[in-house]
Coordinates of C-alpha atoms in Angstrom, one line a residue:
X474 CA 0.0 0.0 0.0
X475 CA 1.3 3.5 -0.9
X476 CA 1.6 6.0 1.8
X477 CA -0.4 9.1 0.9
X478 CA 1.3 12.3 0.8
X479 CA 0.6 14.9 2.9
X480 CA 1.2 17.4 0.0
X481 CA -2.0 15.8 -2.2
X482 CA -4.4 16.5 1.0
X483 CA -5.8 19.7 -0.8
X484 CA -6.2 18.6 -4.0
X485 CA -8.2 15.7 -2.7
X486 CA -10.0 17.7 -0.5
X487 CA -11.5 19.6 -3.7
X488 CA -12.0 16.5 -5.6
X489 CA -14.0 15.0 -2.6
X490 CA -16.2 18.3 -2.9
X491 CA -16.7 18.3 -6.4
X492 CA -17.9 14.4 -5.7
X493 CA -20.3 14.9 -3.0
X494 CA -21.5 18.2 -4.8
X495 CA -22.9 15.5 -7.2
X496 CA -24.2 13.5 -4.1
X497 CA -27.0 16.6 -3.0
X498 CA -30.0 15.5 -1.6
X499 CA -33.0 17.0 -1.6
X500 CA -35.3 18.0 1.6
X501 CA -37.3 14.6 0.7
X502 CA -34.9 12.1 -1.1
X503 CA -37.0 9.7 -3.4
X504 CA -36.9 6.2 -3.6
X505 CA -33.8 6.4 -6.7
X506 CA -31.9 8.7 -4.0
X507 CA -32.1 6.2 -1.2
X508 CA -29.5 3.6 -2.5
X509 CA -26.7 6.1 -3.6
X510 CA -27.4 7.8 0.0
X511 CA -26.9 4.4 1.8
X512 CA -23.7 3.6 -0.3
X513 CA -22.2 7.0 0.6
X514 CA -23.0 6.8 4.7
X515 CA -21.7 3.1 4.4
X516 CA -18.3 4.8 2.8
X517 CA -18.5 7.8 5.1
X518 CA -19.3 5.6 8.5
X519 CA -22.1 7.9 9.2
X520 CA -25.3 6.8 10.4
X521 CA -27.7 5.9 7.4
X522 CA -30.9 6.6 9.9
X523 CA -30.0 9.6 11.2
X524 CA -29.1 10.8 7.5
X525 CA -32.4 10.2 6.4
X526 CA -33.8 12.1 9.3
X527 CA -32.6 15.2 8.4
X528 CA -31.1 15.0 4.8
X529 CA -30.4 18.8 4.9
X530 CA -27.8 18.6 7.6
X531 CA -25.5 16.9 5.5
X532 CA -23.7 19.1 4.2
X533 CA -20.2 18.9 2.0
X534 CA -18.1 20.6 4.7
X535 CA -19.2 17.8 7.2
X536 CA -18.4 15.3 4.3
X537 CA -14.7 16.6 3.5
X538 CA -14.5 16.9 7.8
X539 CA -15.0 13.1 7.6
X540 CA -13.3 11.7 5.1
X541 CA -10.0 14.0 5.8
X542 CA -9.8 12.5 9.1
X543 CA -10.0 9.0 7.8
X544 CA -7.2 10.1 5.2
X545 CA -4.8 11.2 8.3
X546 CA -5.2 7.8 10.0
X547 CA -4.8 5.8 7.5
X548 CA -1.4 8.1 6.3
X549 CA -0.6 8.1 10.4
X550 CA -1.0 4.0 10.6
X551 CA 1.2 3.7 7.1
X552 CA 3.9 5.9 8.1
X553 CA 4.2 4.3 11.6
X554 CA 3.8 0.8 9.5
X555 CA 6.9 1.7 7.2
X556 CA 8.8 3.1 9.6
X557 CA 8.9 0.3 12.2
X558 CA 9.9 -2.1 8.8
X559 CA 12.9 0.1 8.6
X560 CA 13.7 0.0 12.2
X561 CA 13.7 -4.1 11.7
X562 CA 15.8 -4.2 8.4
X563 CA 18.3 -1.7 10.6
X564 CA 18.8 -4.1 13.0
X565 CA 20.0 -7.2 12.2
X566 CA 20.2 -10.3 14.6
X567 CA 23.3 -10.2 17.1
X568 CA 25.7 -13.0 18.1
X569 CA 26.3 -13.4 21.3
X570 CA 30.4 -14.4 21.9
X571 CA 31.5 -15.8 25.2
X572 CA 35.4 -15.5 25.7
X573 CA 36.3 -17.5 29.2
X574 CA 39.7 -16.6 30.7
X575 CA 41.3 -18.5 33.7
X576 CA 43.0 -15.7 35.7
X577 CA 44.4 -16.6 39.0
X578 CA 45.9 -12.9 40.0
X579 CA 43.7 -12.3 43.4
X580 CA 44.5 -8.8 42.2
X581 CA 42.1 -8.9 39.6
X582 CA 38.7 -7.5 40.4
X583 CA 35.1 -7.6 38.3
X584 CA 35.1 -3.7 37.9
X585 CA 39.2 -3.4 37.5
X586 CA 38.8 -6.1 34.4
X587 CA 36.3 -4.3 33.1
X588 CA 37.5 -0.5 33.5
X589 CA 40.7 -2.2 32.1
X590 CA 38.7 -3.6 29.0
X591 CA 37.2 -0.2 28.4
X592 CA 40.4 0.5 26.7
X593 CA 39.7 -0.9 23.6
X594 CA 37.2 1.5 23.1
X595 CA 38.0 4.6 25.1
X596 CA 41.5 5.9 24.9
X597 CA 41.3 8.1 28.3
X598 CA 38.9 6.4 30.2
X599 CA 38.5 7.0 33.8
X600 CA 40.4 4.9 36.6
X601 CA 39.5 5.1 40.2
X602 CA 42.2 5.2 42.2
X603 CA 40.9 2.7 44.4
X604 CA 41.0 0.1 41.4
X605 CA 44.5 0.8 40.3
X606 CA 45.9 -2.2 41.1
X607 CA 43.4 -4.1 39.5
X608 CA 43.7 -2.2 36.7
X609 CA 47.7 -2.7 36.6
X610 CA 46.6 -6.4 37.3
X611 CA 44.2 -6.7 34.3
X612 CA 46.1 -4.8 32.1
X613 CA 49.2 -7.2 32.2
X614 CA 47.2 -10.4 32.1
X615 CA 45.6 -8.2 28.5
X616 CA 48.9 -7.2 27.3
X617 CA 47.6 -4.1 26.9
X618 CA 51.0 -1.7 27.0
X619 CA 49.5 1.3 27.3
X620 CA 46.9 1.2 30.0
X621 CA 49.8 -0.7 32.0
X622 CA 52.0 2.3 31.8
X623 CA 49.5 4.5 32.3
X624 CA 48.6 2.8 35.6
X625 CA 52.2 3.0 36.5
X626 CA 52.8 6.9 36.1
X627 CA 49.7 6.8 37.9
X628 CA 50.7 5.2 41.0
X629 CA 54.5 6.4 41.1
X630 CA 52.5 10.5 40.9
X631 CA 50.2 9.3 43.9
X632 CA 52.5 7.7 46.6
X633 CA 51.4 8.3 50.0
X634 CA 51.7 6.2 53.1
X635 CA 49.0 3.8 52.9
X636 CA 49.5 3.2 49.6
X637 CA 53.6 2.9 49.2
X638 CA 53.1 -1.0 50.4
X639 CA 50.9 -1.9 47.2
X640 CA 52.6 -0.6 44.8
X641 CA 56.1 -1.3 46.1
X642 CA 54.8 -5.1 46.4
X643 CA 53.0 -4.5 42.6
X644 CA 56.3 -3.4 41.1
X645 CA 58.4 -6.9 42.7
X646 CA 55.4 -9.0 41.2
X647 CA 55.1 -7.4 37.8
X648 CA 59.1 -6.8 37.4
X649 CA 58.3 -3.1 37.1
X650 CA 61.6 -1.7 37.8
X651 CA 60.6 2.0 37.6
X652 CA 57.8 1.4 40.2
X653 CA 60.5 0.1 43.3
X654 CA 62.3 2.7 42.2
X655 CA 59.6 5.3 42.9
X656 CA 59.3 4.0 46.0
X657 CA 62.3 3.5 47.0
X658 CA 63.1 7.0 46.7
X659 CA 59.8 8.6 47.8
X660 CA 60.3 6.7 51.1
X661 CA 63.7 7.5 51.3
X662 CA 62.6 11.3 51.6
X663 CA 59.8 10.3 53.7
X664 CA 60.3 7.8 56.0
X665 CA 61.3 10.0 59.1
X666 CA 59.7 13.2 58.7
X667 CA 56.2 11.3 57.3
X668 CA 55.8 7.5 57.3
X669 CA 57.3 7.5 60.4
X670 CA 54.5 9.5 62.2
X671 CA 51.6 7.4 61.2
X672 CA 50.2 3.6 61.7
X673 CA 51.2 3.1 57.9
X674 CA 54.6 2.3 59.2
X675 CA 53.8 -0.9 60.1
X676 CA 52.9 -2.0 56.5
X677 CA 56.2 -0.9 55.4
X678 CA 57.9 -4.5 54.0
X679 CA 61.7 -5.1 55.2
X680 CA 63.1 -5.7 52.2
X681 CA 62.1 -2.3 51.2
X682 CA 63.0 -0.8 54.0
X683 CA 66.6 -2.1 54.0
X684 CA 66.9 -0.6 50.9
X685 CA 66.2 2.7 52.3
X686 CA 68.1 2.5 55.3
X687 CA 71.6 2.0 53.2
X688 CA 70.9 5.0 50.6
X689 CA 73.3 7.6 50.9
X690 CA 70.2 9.9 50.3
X691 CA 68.4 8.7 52.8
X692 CA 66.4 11.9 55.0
X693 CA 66.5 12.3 58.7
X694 CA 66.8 15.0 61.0
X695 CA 69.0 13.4 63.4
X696 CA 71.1 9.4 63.8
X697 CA 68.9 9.2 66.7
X698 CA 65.4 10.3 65.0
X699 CA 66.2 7.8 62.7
X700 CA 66.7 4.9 65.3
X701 CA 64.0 5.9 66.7
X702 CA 61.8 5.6 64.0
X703 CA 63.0 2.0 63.2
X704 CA 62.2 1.0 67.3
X705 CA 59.0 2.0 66.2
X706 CA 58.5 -0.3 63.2
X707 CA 59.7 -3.1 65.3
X708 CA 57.7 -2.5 68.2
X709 CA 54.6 -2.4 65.3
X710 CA 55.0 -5.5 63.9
X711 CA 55.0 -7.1 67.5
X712 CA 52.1 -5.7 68.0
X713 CA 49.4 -6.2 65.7
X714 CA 46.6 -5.0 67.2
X715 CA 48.0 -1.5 68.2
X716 CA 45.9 1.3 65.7
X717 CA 47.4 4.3 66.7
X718 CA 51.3 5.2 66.7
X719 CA 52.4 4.8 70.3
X720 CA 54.5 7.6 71.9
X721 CA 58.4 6.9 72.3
X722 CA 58.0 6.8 76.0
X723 CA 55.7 3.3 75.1
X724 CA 58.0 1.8 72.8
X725 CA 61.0 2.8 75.3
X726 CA 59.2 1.0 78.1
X727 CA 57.8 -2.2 76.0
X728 CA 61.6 -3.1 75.3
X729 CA 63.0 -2.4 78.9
X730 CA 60.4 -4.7 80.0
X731 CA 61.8 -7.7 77.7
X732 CA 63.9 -10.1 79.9
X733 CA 67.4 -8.7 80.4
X734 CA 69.3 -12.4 79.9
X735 CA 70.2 -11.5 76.2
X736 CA 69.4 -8.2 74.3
X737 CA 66.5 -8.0 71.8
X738 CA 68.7 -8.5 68.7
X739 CA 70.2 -11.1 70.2
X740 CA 67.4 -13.6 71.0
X741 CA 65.6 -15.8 68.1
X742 CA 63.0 -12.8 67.5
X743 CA 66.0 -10.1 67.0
X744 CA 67.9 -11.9 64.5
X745 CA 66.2 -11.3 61.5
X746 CA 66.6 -7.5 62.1
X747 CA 69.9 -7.1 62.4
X748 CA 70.7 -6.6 59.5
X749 CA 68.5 -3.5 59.8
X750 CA 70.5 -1.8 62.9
X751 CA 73.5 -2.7 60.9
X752 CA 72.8 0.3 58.6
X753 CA 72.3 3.1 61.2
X754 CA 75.2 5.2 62.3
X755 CA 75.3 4.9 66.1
X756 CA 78.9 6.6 66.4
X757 CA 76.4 9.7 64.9
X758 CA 74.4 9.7 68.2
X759 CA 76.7 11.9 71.4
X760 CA 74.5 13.2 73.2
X761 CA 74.6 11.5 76.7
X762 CA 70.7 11.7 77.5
X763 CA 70.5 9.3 74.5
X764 CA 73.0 6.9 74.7
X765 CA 72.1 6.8 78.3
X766 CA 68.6 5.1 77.0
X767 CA 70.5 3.2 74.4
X768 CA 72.1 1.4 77.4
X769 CA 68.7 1.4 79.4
X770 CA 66.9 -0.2 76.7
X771 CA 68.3 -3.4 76.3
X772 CA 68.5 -3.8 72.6
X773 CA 71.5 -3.6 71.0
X774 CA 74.3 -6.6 71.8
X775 CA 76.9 -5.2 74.7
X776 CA 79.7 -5.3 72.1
X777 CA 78.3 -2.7 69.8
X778 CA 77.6 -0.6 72.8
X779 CA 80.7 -0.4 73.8
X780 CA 82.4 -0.3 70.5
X781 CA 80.4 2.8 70.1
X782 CA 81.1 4.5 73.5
X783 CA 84.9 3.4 73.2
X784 CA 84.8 5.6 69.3
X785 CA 83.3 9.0 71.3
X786 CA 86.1 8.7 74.1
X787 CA 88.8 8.6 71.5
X788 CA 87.3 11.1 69.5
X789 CA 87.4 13.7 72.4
X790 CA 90.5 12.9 73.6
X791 CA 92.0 14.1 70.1
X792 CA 90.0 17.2 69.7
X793 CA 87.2 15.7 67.8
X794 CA 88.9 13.8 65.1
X795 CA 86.7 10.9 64.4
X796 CA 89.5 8.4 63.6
X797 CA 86.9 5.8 63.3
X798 CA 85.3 7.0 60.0
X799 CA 86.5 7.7 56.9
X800 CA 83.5 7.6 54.0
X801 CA 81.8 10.7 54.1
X802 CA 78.9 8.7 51.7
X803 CA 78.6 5.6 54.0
X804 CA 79.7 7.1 57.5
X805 CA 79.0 10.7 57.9
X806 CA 76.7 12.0 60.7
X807 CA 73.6 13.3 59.1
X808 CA 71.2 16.3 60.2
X809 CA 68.0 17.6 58.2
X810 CA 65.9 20.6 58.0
X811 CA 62.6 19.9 56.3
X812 CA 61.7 23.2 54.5
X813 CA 57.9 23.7 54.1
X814 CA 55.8 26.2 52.4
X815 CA 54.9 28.7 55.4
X816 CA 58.9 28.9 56.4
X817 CA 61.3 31.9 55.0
X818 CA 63.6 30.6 57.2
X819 CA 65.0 27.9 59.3
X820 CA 67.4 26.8 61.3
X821 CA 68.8 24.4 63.8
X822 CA 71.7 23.9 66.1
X823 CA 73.6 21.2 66.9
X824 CA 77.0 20.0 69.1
X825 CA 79.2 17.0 68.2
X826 CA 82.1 17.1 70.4
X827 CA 82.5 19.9 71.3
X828 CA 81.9 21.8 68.4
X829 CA 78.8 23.9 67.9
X830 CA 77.2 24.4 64.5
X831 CA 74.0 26.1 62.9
X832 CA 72.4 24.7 59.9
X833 CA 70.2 27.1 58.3
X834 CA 67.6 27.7 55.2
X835 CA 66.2 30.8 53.7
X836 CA 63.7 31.8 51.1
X837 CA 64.5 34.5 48.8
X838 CA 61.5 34.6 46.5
X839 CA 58.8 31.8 45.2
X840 CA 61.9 29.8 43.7
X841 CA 64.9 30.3 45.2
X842 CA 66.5 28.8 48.6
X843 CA 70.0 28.9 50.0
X844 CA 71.2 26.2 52.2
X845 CA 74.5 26.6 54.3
X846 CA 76.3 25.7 57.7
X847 CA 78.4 28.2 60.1
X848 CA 80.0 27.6 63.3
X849 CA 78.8 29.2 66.3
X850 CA 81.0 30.1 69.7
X851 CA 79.4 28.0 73.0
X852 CA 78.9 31.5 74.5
X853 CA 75.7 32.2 71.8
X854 CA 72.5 32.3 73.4
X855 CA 70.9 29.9 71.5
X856 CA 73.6 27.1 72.8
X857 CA 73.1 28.2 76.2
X858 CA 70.4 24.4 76.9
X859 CA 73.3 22.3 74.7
X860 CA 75.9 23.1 77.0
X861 CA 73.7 23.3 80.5
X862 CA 73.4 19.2 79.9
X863 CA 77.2 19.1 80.8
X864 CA 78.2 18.9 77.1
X865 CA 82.0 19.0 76.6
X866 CA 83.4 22.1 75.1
X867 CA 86.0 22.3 72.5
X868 CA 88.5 25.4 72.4
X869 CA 90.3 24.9 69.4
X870 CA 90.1 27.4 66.8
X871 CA 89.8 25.8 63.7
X872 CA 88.3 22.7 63.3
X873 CA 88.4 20.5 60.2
X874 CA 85.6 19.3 58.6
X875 CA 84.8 17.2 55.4
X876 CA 81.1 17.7 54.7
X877 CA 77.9 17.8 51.9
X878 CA 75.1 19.5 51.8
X879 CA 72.3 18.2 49.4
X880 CA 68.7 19.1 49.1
X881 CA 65.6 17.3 47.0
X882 CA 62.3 18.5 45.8
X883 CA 60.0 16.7 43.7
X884 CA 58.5 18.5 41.1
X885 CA 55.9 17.0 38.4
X886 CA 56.6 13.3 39.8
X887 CA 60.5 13.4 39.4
X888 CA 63.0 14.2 41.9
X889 CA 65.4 17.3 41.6
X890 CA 68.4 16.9 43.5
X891 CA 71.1 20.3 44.7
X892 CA 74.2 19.3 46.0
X893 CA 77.5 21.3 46.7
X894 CA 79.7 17.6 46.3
X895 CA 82.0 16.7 49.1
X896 CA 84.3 19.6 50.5
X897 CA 87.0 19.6 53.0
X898 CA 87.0 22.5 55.0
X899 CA 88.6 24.7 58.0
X900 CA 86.0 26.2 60.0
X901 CA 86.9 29.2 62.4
X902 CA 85.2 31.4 64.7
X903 CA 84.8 34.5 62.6
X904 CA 83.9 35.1 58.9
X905 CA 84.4 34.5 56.7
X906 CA 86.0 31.0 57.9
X907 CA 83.2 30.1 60.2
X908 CA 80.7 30.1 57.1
X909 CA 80.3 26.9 55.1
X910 CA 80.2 27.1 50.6
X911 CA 76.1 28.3 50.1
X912 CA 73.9 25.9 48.4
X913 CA 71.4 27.8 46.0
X914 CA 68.2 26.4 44.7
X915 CA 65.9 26.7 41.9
X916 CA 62.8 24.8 42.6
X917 CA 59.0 25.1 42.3
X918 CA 59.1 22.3 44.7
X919 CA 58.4 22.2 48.5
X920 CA 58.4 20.9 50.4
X921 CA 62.6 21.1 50.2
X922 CA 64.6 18.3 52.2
X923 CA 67.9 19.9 53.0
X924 CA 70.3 17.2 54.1
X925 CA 73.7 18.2 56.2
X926 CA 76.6 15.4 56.5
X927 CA 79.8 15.6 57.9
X928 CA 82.8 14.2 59.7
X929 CA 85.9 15.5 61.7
X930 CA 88.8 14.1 59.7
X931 CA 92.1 13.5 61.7
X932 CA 93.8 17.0 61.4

């Protein structure tokens, strides 16, 4: 059947006018009139009874009313009619694929899999960063090259402390060399002044942590910060159900409490970790107070006790030459100042034999830092608490010094490093002597880590 224009609608409209022009009836129809009438109400569907009635009232205008409404129907019905056989010829019959993979990567999640196969069709699309790693996961088990390294600058950009663990561990399984190495070096900025103050530290695997303990870059703002941090692990992983990060007087008191036959890293429970304690500098820790709790504690074997009070009486018996070291990189005592956004400067002072130093920072503008070291006289004010704890006093002069003084920022997920190399060094009383070489910076990093090592070389 051919759909009917809508165009033709007037032009029918007249010839249906001229037609039931012919079809007039008279007031009183006759007997002739009665048949064509009855044809035309059967066409028209109106009521042959009522026509005859009243003849009169119909009328061509009520005719063309009629029969144009029947025309729009029947175009309305077509055009839906041809339209829905379209619709069907557009759609062909789909089938259905199943593809079954065995996957035995607990990593692997329902959404991850899918967000990962999403790929094929969207270049960019959206990861939650709670489904990273079952993206990563899903994504290698694919082969798909791209969304894996996408995943991977992802994580390495987004380190934090509870999430350093996973993608440290991710990195091992996967063979992804620059992801250990992201975190390697994010934790080796951040293990003291970050990690170390939150509950995430327990997470933190050994093996990684050894790493971080032997880099010569590692970040801490004192030796005994740093061994203090690394009690604190321990302690953590002997207690499991601790949630919140114990003060150092708990930890202090959990290990004096141990049995005093052996000392901690001596007994079956210790051993594993020795290799841990073996990369801190004790000979960097002087200050009486703490090598008094060092004693107290219980912890370290006798012999490296005393091998480590034995070091300090030689060195201030000959003026504060540490005869006992000799690699600056592997053996230098190590101080930090962490330089944050609200500081424009910063400082902190510090005694080792004797000797009494100020490390300092400053801003200059939204860029640029300067880093440097001076010697101070034991007479300054700000000394006055260092040498009230019955801190020996050194009168010599000059004092030799081999020392570096490095600083890091990260900036757009890669780390900048400053460093002024190793320099050997007379440091006086008065300037210009008493002043060490300036480190300048050029960052739009911060927060800066400023690291300060040093040693008194025989002189």
């Amino acid at each position: 059947m051919k759909m009917l224009n809508p165009q033709h609608k007037p032009r029918l409209e007249r010839r249906i006018a001229g037609a039931t022009n012919r079809w007039r009836l008279p007031r009183q129809p006759v007997s002739g009139d009665l048949l064509a009438l009855s044809q035309l109400c059967k066409a028209l569907s109106i009521d042959f009874d009522e026509a005859l009635k009243n003849p009169h009232r119909l009328y061509v205008s009520q005719i063309q009313k009629i029969f144009s409404e029947n025309l729009k129907n029947k175009a309305v019905q077509n055009g839906e009619a041809a339209h829905l056989t379209g619709k069907i010829k557009e759609r062909p019959p789909v089938k259905k694929m199943i593809i079954s993979l065995k996957i035995n990567d607990p990593l692997v999640t329902k959404v991850a899999f899918a967000t990962a196969l999403k790929n094929l069709y969207m270049s960019e699309a959206e990861i939650n960063m709670d489904d990273m790693l079952g993206v990563l996961a899903s994504a290698h088990i694919l082969q798909f090259s791209t969304l894996f390294q996408r995943c991977v600058a992802m994580m390495m950009s987004g380190l934090t402390p509870s999430t350093i663990k996973n993608v440290y561990l991710a990195g091992c399984k996967y063979k992804e060399e620059q992801l250990t190495t992201a975190c390697e070096k994010w934790l080796e900025m951040n293990l003291v002044p970050l990690v170390g103050t939150q509950i995430h530290l327990r997470k933190i695997p050994q093996e990684l942590l050894h790493k971080v303990l032997k880099s010569p870059r590692l970040f801490t703002f004192s030796e005994f910060h740093l061994l203090k941090i690394l009690l604190l692990w321990v302690y953590l992983q002997l207690n499991h159900k601790i949630q919140t990060i114990p003060t150092y007087e708990t930890v202090l008191a959990f290990f004096i409490s141990c049995p005093r036959k052996s000392s901690f890293l001596d007994r079956d429970t210790g051993q594993s970790l020795i290799p841990l304690f073996l990369c801190l500098r004790l000979h960097g820790i002087t200050k009486g107070k703490d090598l008094e709790e060092l004693r107290h504690m219980n912890f370290f074997p006798e012999s490296w006790l005393v091998r480590v009070i034995a070091n300090h009486y030689h060195a201030l018996e000959s003026g504060g030459d540490m005869a006992h070291v000799k690699d600056l990189t592997a053996q230098a005592v190590r101080f930090g100042l962490f330089f944050s956004q609200e500081y424009t400067t910063f400082s902190k002072m510090i005694a080792i034999y004797g000797f009494f130093f100020e490390i300092k920072g400053t801003k200059h503008d939204t860029t640029s830092y300067s880093f440097y070291m001076q010697r101070m006289r034991h007479t300054d004010v700000e000394f006055s608490s260092l040498v009230s704890e019955h801190g020996p006093v050194s009168l010599r002069a000059e004092r030799l010094v081999k020392y570096e003084i490095r600083a890091q920022a990260l900036v757009d997920g890669k780390w900048q490093e400053f460093r002024t190399g190793q320099i050997m060094q007379k440091f006086g009383l008065i300037k210009p002597s008493c002043k060490s070489h300036v480190l300048k910076v050029q960052t739009v990093g911060i927060p800066i880590y400023a690291s300060f090592s040093f040693i008194f070389p025989i002189s």
